[in-house]
Amino acid sequence: MDCCHLLPDSVDMGLIMVDGEGRIRLWNRWIEERTGRLASQVCGVTLAEAFGPHVDPRIALVVREALDFGWSARLSHALHPMPLPLYPPGGGRVERMKQSIDITPVQGEGGPRCLLQVRDVTETVRREALLKQQSRQLRLDLLRLSQAQVELQRSEMRFRELARQAPAGLFEADAEACCTFLNERCEQILGHSLENVAGTPWINLLPVSEQARVRAIWCLAVASATRFAEEFRYVGPDGESRWIRAEAGPQRDGNDRISGFVGTLLDVTEFHERATRNEFRANHDGLTSLLNRDRFERHLRAAISGAREVADRMALLFIDLNDFKGINDTHGHHAGDTVLKTIAARVRRVLRSEDIVARYGGDEFAVLLNGTGDPETLDAILFKLHQAVGLPINLGHCHVRVGCAIGVSIYPDHGSDPLSLLTHADKAMYAAKRARYAKNDPIAHPSAQI
């Protein structure tokens, strides 16, 4: 009986029997499924003829040693992972399966033979690789954990020292804004130690006018789990008022709920005052401290919109000083500056607090009178302005007097937009100036008194 039929095909491994001449006598179904060749096609041929040129040369060597010398051998997957061109059944011929092959000499009636037992160790190799990878990862994790513990200790010491020396105030507070940590700088800014404020929301230390606003922002940060950032006024125990900016990030507990905030307190009084000064300079004339031209025109546009909505009237005045250049030429620019500042103060005193006054340019001033458009009221205001401007001005070494020409435009009589009102007032001012000079009005001509 042919050796190809000596072993059942139900064995879960590959079986190949080779006779003394190196010809295949057994080729079970397991091998058939992984080579795609039937036993009837390969029985009687050599391994090289059955597998072609893709077989590992080591196979022929160990088979010959088993036949000639009776030596057993094992081709481990570690050194020879894929000696035979075997592929997973039904998976396509993409990548060889990992193999472990035992070569065993067998004595039979027909002489020495050799049995090759082929096992699929692809899954075993994969698991071993996975275990090795997990082992390496575990060692790395343990190493990192050990390093992290050391670094945590260093970081804690570093944080304590940095918190002590930090130029910014550092604080920690729970969700109710009760402080649980304050560094030295934070205690200096607040004027309170942690013992004095523990158990009390730090927001209660703020002025009453600020508490409701800041508390609402804090509660919103807690509810939305977002950063808290706000600037507010603070009055310390010494009565000194300062501006403080607080910023804090949320902290979560083991249940992923907001447990509190860690943040900073900065004394921004200097920056706040600088911003206020910059804003003032951007909107006011540097010499007289009145509004500048751009700011005045913005007020004018807003006033026109407001008057249009309520059907109100308002007046726009242009004031030009008479022969101001003569004072500059005679007494110098310092004297001219004194005159401008004096006139600005007088005009401001004559008008109401809600009236808007600006230095429009050079020796020109502009006035916006809200809700004032009747002739009687305007005449009274113009008289007061002429009287105030015409008073003597002390320059230190002498007194001078200047007059002024005032042009008036009324909304909506003379225009319904800024340009129309400004143009009409400008023309009216020059007409008034020409009329005064034509009458030889002495107030229209500045004079000096020693």
Short mmCIF file of C-alpha atoms in Angstrom, two decimals:
data_model
loop_
_atom_site.label_atom_id
_atom_site.label_comp_id
_atom_site.label_asym_id
_atom_site.label_seq_id
_atom_site.Cartn_x
_atom_site.Cartn_y
_atom_site.Cartn_z
CA MET A 1 0.00 0.00 0.00
CA ASP A 2 1.26 3.51 -0.87
CA CYS A 3 2.65 5.42 2.09
CA CYS A 4 0.54 8.45 1.17
CA HIS A 5 -2.47 6.61 2.63
CA LEU A 6 -0.85 5.28 5.84
CA LEU A 7 -1.84 8.27 8.07
CA PRO A 8 -5.34 9.76 8.40
CA ASP A 9 -5.85 13.22 6.99
CA SER A 10 -7.45 14.38 10.23
CA VAL A 11 -4.11 15.10 11.92
CA ASP A 12 -3.85 18.85 12.74
CA MET A 13 -0.32 19.21 11.40
CA GLY A 14 1.49 18.71 8.16
CA LEU A 15 2.98 15.23 7.52
CA ILE A 16 5.47 14.54 4.76
CA MET A 17 7.23 11.16 4.43
CA VAL A 18 10.38 10.99 2.32
CA ASP A 19 12.02 7.65 1.33
CA GLY A 20 15.71 6.88 1.15
CA GLU A 21 15.95 8.32 -2.33
CA GLY A 22 14.44 11.59 -1.17
CA ARG A 23 11.10 11.04 -2.84
CA ILE A 24 7.81 11.93 -1.21
CA ARG A 25 5.68 9.00 -0.04
CA LEU A 26 3.25 10.80 2.27
CA TRP A 27 1.58 14.18 1.75
CA ASN A 28 -1.44 14.67 3.98
CA ARG A 29 -4.44 16.92 3.49
CA TRP A 30 -3.06 19.59 5.88
CA ILE A 31 -0.13 20.10 3.50
CA GLU A 32 -2.44 20.03 0.50
CA GLU A 33 -4.52 22.91 1.88
CA ARG A 34 -1.44 25.05 2.51
CA THR A 35 0.41 24.38 -0.74
CA GLY A 36 -2.45 24.03 -3.15
CA ARG A 37 -1.01 20.76 -4.48
CA LEU A 38 -2.66 17.35 -4.12
CA ALA A 39 -0.90 14.25 -2.84
CA SER A 40 -1.39 12.57 -6.20
CA GLN A 41 0.61 15.38 -7.78
CA VAL A 42 3.65 15.15 -5.53
CA CYS A 43 3.99 11.52 -4.38
CA GLY A 44 7.09 10.09 -6.03
CA VAL A 45 8.90 13.43 -6.59
CA THR A 46 11.56 15.11 -4.46
CA LEU A 47 10.95 17.99 -2.07
CA ALA A 48 12.73 20.34 -4.46
CA GLU A 49 10.42 19.26 -7.28
CA ALA A 50 7.33 19.53 -5.07
CA PHE A 51 8.06 22.97 -3.61
CA GLY A 52 10.18 24.45 -6.36
CA PRO A 53 13.05 26.87 -5.78
CA HIS A 54 11.35 28.56 -2.80
CA VAL A 55 12.18 25.85 -0.27
CA ASP A 56 14.85 26.60 2.34
CA PRO A 57 18.11 24.74 1.49
CA ARG A 58 18.35 23.77 5.14
CA ILE A 59 15.41 21.34 4.61
CA ALA A 60 17.33 19.20 2.13
CA LEU A 61 20.35 19.13 4.44
CA VAL A 62 18.55 17.93 7.58
CA VAL A 63 16.48 15.41 5.57
CA ARG A 64 19.67 13.88 4.15
CA GLU A 65 21.24 13.74 7.64
CA ALA A 66 18.15 11.93 8.95
CA LEU A 67 18.25 9.39 6.08
CA ASP A 68 22.00 8.83 6.11
CA PHE A 69 22.87 9.13 9.78
CA GLY A 70 19.54 8.76 11.58
CA TRP A 71 19.78 12.22 13.07
CA SER A 72 16.67 14.01 14.26
CA ALA A 73 16.39 17.76 13.88
CA ARG A 74 14.03 20.65 14.51
CA LEU A 75 13.81 23.79 12.47
CA SER A 76 12.63 26.28 15.08
CA HIS A 77 10.58 29.25 13.98
CA ALA A 78 13.03 31.46 15.84
CA LEU A 79 15.88 30.64 13.41
CA HIS A 80 13.95 29.34 10.42
CA PRO A 81 10.48 30.96 10.60
CA MET A 82 9.33 30.07 7.07
CA PRO A 83 11.42 27.24 5.54
CA LEU A 84 8.61 25.89 3.32
CA PRO A 85 6.37 27.93 0.98
CA LEU A 86 3.18 27.30 2.99
CA TYR A 87 0.30 29.77 3.09
CA PRO A 88 -2.84 29.99 5.26
CA PRO A 89 -5.71 28.12 3.63
CA GLY A 90 -8.10 30.44 1.85
CA GLY A 91 -6.04 33.53 2.70
CA GLY A 92 -4.25 33.97 -0.59
CA ARG A 93 -0.57 33.55 -1.25
CA VAL A 94 0.51 36.83 0.31
CA GLU A 95 2.74 35.90 3.21
CA ARG A 96 4.13 32.56 4.32
CA MET A 97 2.88 31.11 7.54
CA LYS A 98 5.31 30.74 10.42
CA GLN A 99 6.42 27.13 10.81
CA SER A 100 8.12 24.73 13.20
CA ILE A 101 9.36 21.52 11.53
CA ASP A 102 10.47 18.29 13.27
CA ILE A 103 12.57 15.92 11.09
CA THR A 104 12.53 12.37 12.43
CA PRO A 105 14.24 9.28 10.87
CA VAL A 106 11.91 6.29 10.49
CA GLN A 107 12.94 2.68 9.84
CA GLY A 108 10.57 0.83 7.54
CA GLU A 109 10.46 -2.26 5.42
CA GLY A 110 11.63 -0.38 2.41
CA GLY A 111 14.66 1.08 4.16
CA PRO A 112 15.29 4.34 6.00
CA ARG A 113 12.73 7.03 5.68
CA CYS A 114 12.28 10.54 7.06
CA LEU A 115 9.10 12.07 8.52
CA LEU A 116 8.59 15.83 8.47
CA GLN A 117 6.05 17.13 10.98
CA VAL A 118 5.07 20.70 10.13
CA ARG A 119 3.20 22.86 12.63
CA ASP A 120 1.64 26.30 12.08
CA VAL A 121 3.13 28.56 14.75
CA THR A 122 1.98 31.88 13.25
CA GLU A 123 -0.37 32.58 16.16
CA THR A 124 2.23 31.42 18.66
CA VAL A 125 4.80 33.78 17.15
CA ARG A 126 2.29 36.62 17.20
CA ARG A 127 1.46 35.99 20.86
CA GLU A 128 5.11 35.72 21.80
CA ALA A 129 5.80 39.01 20.02
CA LEU A 130 2.83 40.60 21.79
CA LEU A 131 4.00 39.30 25.16
CA LYS A 132 7.50 40.57 24.51
CA GLN A 133 6.10 43.95 23.51
CA GLN A 134 3.88 44.08 26.58
CA SER A 135 6.81 43.06 28.75
CA ARG A 136 8.96 45.80 27.28
CA GLN A 137 6.12 48.29 27.68
CA LEU A 138 5.62 47.21 31.30
CA ARG A 139 9.30 47.71 32.02
CA LEU A 140 9.16 51.13 30.39
CA ASP A 141 6.02 52.04 32.34
CA LEU A 142 7.60 50.97 35.61
CA LEU A 143 10.71 52.97 34.77
CA ARG A 144 8.65 56.01 33.87
CA LEU A 145 6.57 55.62 37.03
CA SER A 146 9.71 55.50 39.13
CA GLN A 147 11.09 58.54 37.34
CA ALA A 148 7.74 60.31 37.68
CA GLN A 149 7.71 59.72 41.44
CA VAL A 150 11.18 61.21 41.73
CA GLU A 151 10.21 64.13 39.50
CA LEU A 152 6.99 64.63 41.47
CA GLN A 153 8.98 65.04 44.64
CA ARG A 154 11.30 67.48 42.90
CA SER A 155 8.36 69.34 41.38
CA GLU A 156 6.67 69.67 44.74
CA MET A 157 9.80 71.15 46.25
CA ARG A 158 10.28 73.35 43.19
CA PHE A 159 6.67 74.54 43.29
CA ARG A 160 6.88 75.41 46.95
CA GLU A 161 10.00 77.50 46.34
CA LEU A 162 8.63 79.13 43.17
CA ALA A 163 5.33 79.88 44.88
CA ARG A 164 7.23 81.51 47.71
CA GLN A 165 9.36 83.69 45.42
CA ALA A 166 6.83 84.28 42.59
CA PRO A 167 6.28 87.98 41.75
CA ALA A 168 2.61 87.21 41.05
CA GLY A 169 0.10 86.28 43.69
CA LEU A 170 -0.78 82.57 43.55
CA PHE A 171 -3.95 81.26 45.14
CA GLU A 172 -6.09 78.16 45.32
CA ALA A 173 -9.78 78.30 46.15
CA ASP A 174 -12.66 75.83 46.27
CA ALA A 175 -15.80 76.12 44.16
CA GLU A 176 -17.32 78.49 46.75
CA ALA A 177 -14.29 80.83 46.33
CA CYS A 178 -12.92 80.04 49.81
CA CYS A 179 -9.12 80.22 49.68
CA THR A 180 -7.12 77.13 50.61
CA PHE A 181 -3.70 78.45 49.59
CA LEU A 182 -2.07 81.88 49.27
CA ASN A 183 1.58 82.53 48.54
CA GLU A 184 3.43 85.42 50.15
CA ARG A 185 2.89 87.79 47.23
CA CYS A 186 -0.85 87.08 47.23
CA GLU A 187 -1.04 87.87 50.95
CA GLN A 188 0.81 91.14 50.29
CA ILE A 189 -1.62 92.15 47.52
CA LEU A 190 -4.70 91.37 49.62
CA GLY A 191 -3.25 92.61 52.87
CA HIS A 192 -4.53 89.44 54.57
CA SER A 193 -2.92 86.15 55.56
CA LEU A 194 -4.49 82.79 54.70
CA GLU A 195 -5.52 82.33 58.34
CA ASN A 196 -7.53 85.57 58.21
CA VAL A 197 -9.49 84.69 55.07
CA ALA A 198 -9.78 80.88 55.30
CA GLY A 199 -13.38 79.73 55.20
CA THR A 200 -14.60 83.02 53.73
CA PRO A 201 -15.06 83.62 49.97
CA TRP A 202 -12.34 86.00 48.82
CA ILE A 203 -14.99 87.88 46.82
CA ASN A 204 -16.35 89.18 50.15
CA LEU A 205 -13.13 91.17 50.52
CA LEU A 206 -14.02 93.33 47.51
CA PRO A 207 -15.95 96.60 47.71
CA VAL A 208 -19.70 96.07 47.84
CA SER A 209 -20.07 97.68 44.42
CA GLU A 210 -17.84 94.98 42.87
CA GLN A 211 -19.01 91.87 44.73
CA ALA A 212 -22.18 91.04 42.78
CA ARG A 213 -20.49 91.41 39.39
CA VAL A 214 -17.39 89.35 40.26
CA ARG A 215 -19.44 86.67 42.07
CA ALA A 216 -21.66 86.23 39.00
CA ILE A 217 -18.57 85.70 36.79
CA TRP A 218 -17.10 83.22 39.30
CA CYS A 219 -20.34 81.21 39.45
CA LEU A 220 -20.51 81.14 35.67
CA ALA A 221 -16.94 79.77 35.51
CA VAL A 222 -17.86 77.04 38.03
CA ALA A 223 -21.04 76.08 36.19
CA SER A 224 -19.40 76.02 32.73
CA ALA A 225 -16.03 74.58 33.89
CA THR A 226 -14.19 77.41 32.14
CA ARG A 227 -11.40 79.78 33.16
CA PHE A 228 -12.16 82.66 35.48
CA ALA A 229 -10.63 85.97 34.41
CA GLU A 230 -11.69 89.39 35.64
CA GLU A 231 -10.29 92.79 36.59
CA PHE A 232 -11.73 94.63 39.58
CA ARG A 233 -11.07 97.39 42.09
CA TYR A 234 -9.85 96.37 45.54
CA VAL A 235 -9.45 98.37 48.73
CA GLY A 236 -6.98 96.85 51.20
CA PRO A 237 -7.10 97.03 55.00
CA ASP A 238 -4.82 100.08 54.79
CA GLY A 239 -7.48 101.92 52.77
CA GLU A 240 -5.36 102.01 49.63
CA SER A 241 -7.32 101.43 46.42
CA ARG A 242 -5.78 99.37 43.65
CA TRP A 243 -6.80 97.45 40.54
CA ILE A 244 -6.30 93.67 40.54
CA ARG A 245 -6.58 91.13 37.76
CA ALA A 246 -7.44 87.55 38.74
CA GLU A 247 -7.11 84.56 36.42
CA ALA A 248 -7.74 80.95 37.43
CA GLY A 249 -8.22 77.56 35.82
CA PRO A 250 -10.69 74.92 37.03
CA GLN A 251 -9.60 71.81 38.95
CA ARG A 252 -11.60 68.53 38.93
CA ASP A 253 -12.08 65.85 41.57
CA GLY A 254 -12.22 62.08 41.06
CA ASN A 255 -15.84 62.33 39.87
CA ASP A 256 -14.86 64.88 37.18
CA ARG A 257 -16.66 67.66 39.04
CA ILE A 258 -15.22 71.14 39.54
CA SER A 259 -13.55 71.13 42.93
CA GLY A 260 -12.01 74.58 42.79
CA PHE A 261 -9.62 76.88 40.94
CA VAL A 262 -5.88 77.58 40.89
CA GLY A 263 -4.85 80.97 39.64
CA THR A 264 -2.96 84.23 39.93
CA LEU A 265 -3.56 87.71 41.30
CA LEU A 266 -1.75 90.63 39.67
CA ASP A 267 -1.67 94.22 40.85
CA VAL A 268 -2.45 96.05 37.58
CA THR A 269 -2.98 99.50 39.07
CA GLU A 270 -0.10 100.99 37.11
CA PHE A 271 -1.27 99.41 33.84
CA HIS A 272 -4.85 100.52 34.51
CA GLU A 273 -3.77 104.09 35.19
CA ARG A 274 -1.54 104.06 32.12
CA ALA A 275 -4.41 102.82 29.98
CA THR A 276 -6.62 105.54 31.41
CA ARG A 277 -3.99 108.15 30.60
CA ASN A 278 -3.55 106.78 27.08
CA GLU A 279 -7.30 106.79 26.53
CA PHE A 280 -7.49 110.37 27.81
CA ARG A 281 -4.66 111.47 25.51
CA ALA A 282 -6.34 109.77 22.55
CA ASN A 283 -9.60 111.65 23.13
CA HIS A 284 -8.49 114.98 24.61
CA ASP A 285 -6.38 117.94 23.68
CA GLY A 286 -3.02 117.79 25.45
CA LEU A 287 -2.88 121.53 26.19
CA THR A 288 -6.40 122.39 27.37
CA SER A 289 -7.63 118.88 28.41
CA LEU A 290 -10.79 119.51 26.39
CA LEU A 291 -12.07 116.93 23.94
CA ASN A 292 -10.15 116.78 20.68
CA ARG A 293 -11.68 117.19 17.24
CA ASP A 294 -12.21 113.47 16.49
CA ARG A 295 -13.88 112.78 19.81
CA PHE A 296 -16.09 115.86 19.52
CA GLU A 297 -17.32 114.81 16.06
CA ARG A 298 -18.20 111.37 17.42
CA HIS A 299 -20.23 113.04 20.16
CA LEU A 300 -21.86 115.21 17.52
CA ARG A 301 -22.93 112.19 15.44
CA ALA A 302 -24.34 110.48 18.53
CA ALA A 303 -26.16 113.66 19.60
CA ILE A 304 -27.77 114.04 16.17
CA SER A 305 -29.00 110.42 16.31
CA GLY A 306 -30.41 110.96 19.79
CA ALA A 307 -32.08 114.25 18.87
CA ARG A 308 -33.59 112.69 15.76
CA GLU A 309 -35.19 109.88 17.80
CA VAL A 310 -36.86 112.23 20.32
CA ALA A 311 -37.45 115.14 17.90
CA ASP A 312 -35.27 117.42 20.05
CA ARG A 313 -33.24 120.51 19.11
CA MET A 314 -29.62 121.27 19.82
CA ALA A 315 -27.08 123.96 19.04
CA LEU A 316 -23.52 123.77 17.72
CA LEU A 317 -21.15 126.71 18.45
CA PHE A 318 -17.85 127.55 16.76
CA ILE A 319 -15.65 129.95 18.79
CA ASP A 320 -12.63 131.61 17.19
CA LEU A 321 -10.30 133.92 19.13
CA ASN A 322 -9.61 137.27 17.51
CA ASP A 323 -6.01 138.06 16.48
CA PHE A 324 -4.60 135.23 18.59
CA LYS A 325 -1.57 135.16 16.28
CA GLY A 326 -0.65 138.65 17.46
CA ILE A 327 -0.26 137.42 21.04
CA ASN A 328 1.99 134.58 19.92
CA ASP A 329 4.10 136.94 17.82
CA THR A 330 4.36 139.60 20.54
CA HIS A 331 4.66 137.56 23.75
CA GLY A 332 5.73 134.13 22.52
CA HIS A 333 4.13 130.73 22.24
CA HIS A 334 4.18 130.19 26.01
CA ALA A 335 1.89 133.19 26.38
CA GLY A 336 -0.31 131.81 23.62
CA ASP A 337 -0.60 128.52 25.49
CA THR A 338 -1.57 130.38 28.65
CA VAL A 339 -4.31 132.22 26.76
CA LEU A 340 -5.70 128.99 25.26
CA LYS A 341 -5.78 127.21 28.63
CA THR A 342 -7.40 130.20 30.31
CA ILE A 343 -10.07 130.56 27.62
CA ALA A 344 -10.78 126.82 27.72
CA ALA A 345 -11.34 126.95 31.49
CA ARG A 346 -13.61 130.01 31.19
CA VAL A 347 -15.74 128.45 28.47
CA ARG A 348 -16.07 125.27 30.48
CA ARG A 349 -17.20 127.22 33.58
CA VAL A 350 -19.84 129.19 31.69
CA LEU A 351 -21.53 126.07 30.25
CA ARG A 352 -23.49 123.27 31.89
CA SER A 353 -21.83 120.00 32.89
CA GLU A 354 -23.76 118.10 30.21
CA ASP A 355 -22.60 120.46 27.44
CA ILE A 356 -19.65 119.22 25.40
CA VAL A 357 -16.64 121.48 24.76
CA ALA A 358 -13.67 120.72 22.49
CA ARG A 359 -10.60 122.41 21.17
CA TYR A 360 -11.31 122.04 17.49
CA GLY A 361 -7.90 123.20 16.30
CA GLY A 362 -5.51 126.12 16.77
CA ASP A 363 -7.45 128.89 18.51
CA GLU A 364 -10.87 127.45 17.61
CA PHE A 365 -13.25 125.84 20.09
CA ALA A 366 -16.46 123.89 19.47
CA VAL A 367 -19.43 123.57 21.81
CA LEU A 368 -22.39 121.20 21.64
CA LEU A 369 -25.48 122.34 23.55
CA ASN A 370 -27.97 119.50 23.88
CA GLY A 371 -31.62 120.49 24.13
CA THR A 372 -30.84 124.19 23.62
CA GLY A 373 -32.20 125.69 20.43
CA ASP A 374 -34.45 128.63 21.39
CA PRO A 375 -33.10 132.16 20.63
CA GLU A 376 -33.43 133.56 24.19
CA THR A 377 -31.35 130.82 25.78
CA LEU A 378 -28.76 130.98 23.01
CA ASP A 379 -28.42 134.76 23.28
CA ALA A 380 -27.82 134.45 27.04
CA ILE A 381 -25.15 131.79 26.53
CA LEU A 382 -23.44 133.79 23.76
CA PHE A 383 -23.40 136.91 25.97
CA LYS A 384 -21.80 134.97 28.84
CA LEU A 385 -19.21 133.48 26.52
CA HIS A 386 -18.26 136.89 25.08
CA GLN A 387 -18.02 138.33 28.57
CA ALA A 388 -15.89 135.47 29.89
CA VAL A 389 -13.55 135.40 26.93
CA GLY A 390 -13.10 139.20 26.97
CA LEU A 391 -11.83 139.38 30.57
CA PRO A 392 -8.12 140.26 31.03
CA ILE A 393 -5.62 137.40 31.10
CA ASN A 394 -2.55 137.61 33.34
CA LEU A 395 0.65 136.57 31.56
CA GLY A 396 2.86 137.36 34.56
CA HIS A 397 4.62 140.33 33.02
CA CYS A 398 1.46 141.87 31.56
CA HIS A 399 -2.26 141.40 30.97
CA VAL A 400 -3.84 140.79 27.60
CA ARG A 401 -7.43 140.69 26.40
CA VAL A 402 -8.85 138.80 23.46
CA GLY A 403 -12.24 138.83 21.83
CA CYS A 404 -13.96 136.06 19.97
CA ALA A 405 -16.31 135.40 17.11
CA ILE A 406 -18.99 132.75 17.61
CA GLY A 407 -20.87 130.94 14.86
CA VAL A 408 -24.09 129.07 15.62
CA SER A 409 -25.94 126.28 13.82
CA ILE A 410 -29.17 124.67 15.04
CA TYR A 411 -30.35 121.11 14.51
CA PRO A 412 -32.54 120.56 12.54
CA ASP A 413 -32.91 124.12 11.20
CA HIS A 414 -29.47 124.36 9.59
CA GLY A 415 -28.78 120.70 8.85
CA SER A 416 -29.52 117.11 9.81
CA ASP A 417 -26.01 115.70 9.55
CA PRO A 418 -22.62 116.58 11.11
CA LEU A 419 -21.10 118.05 7.95
CA SER A 420 -24.01 120.41 7.32
CA LEU A 421 -24.05 121.67 10.91
CA LEU A 422 -20.27 122.09 11.05
CA THR A 423 -20.20 123.95 7.74
CA HIS A 424 -23.01 126.31 8.74
CA ALA A 425 -21.43 127.07 12.13
CA ASP A 426 -18.05 127.70 10.49
CA LYS A 427 -19.56 130.14 7.99
CA ALA A 428 -21.55 131.86 10.73
CA MET A 429 -18.41 132.27 12.82
CA TYR A 430 -16.49 133.95 9.98
CA ALA A 431 -19.49 136.18 9.28
CA ALA A 432 -19.54 137.25 12.95
CA LYS A 433 -15.80 137.95 12.82
CA ARG A 434 -16.18 140.16 9.74
CA ALA A 435 -19.11 142.00 11.33
CA ARG A 436 -17.15 142.81 14.50
CA TYR A 437 -14.15 144.12 12.58
CA ALA A 438 -16.45 146.16 10.38
CA LYS A 439 -17.92 147.81 13.50
CA ASN A 440 -14.39 148.33 14.91
CA ASP A 441 -15.46 146.56 18.10
CA PRO A 442 -12.62 147.05 20.63
CA ILE A 443 -13.10 143.55 22.02
CA ALA A 444 -12.36 142.20 18.58
CA HIS A 445 -8.82 143.69 18.87
CA PRO A 446 -6.59 142.26 21.64
CA SER A 447 -4.71 144.76 23.75
CA ALA A 448 -2.03 144.46 26.43
CA GLN A 449 -1.93 146.14 29.79
CA ILE A 450 1.36 146.42 31.67
#
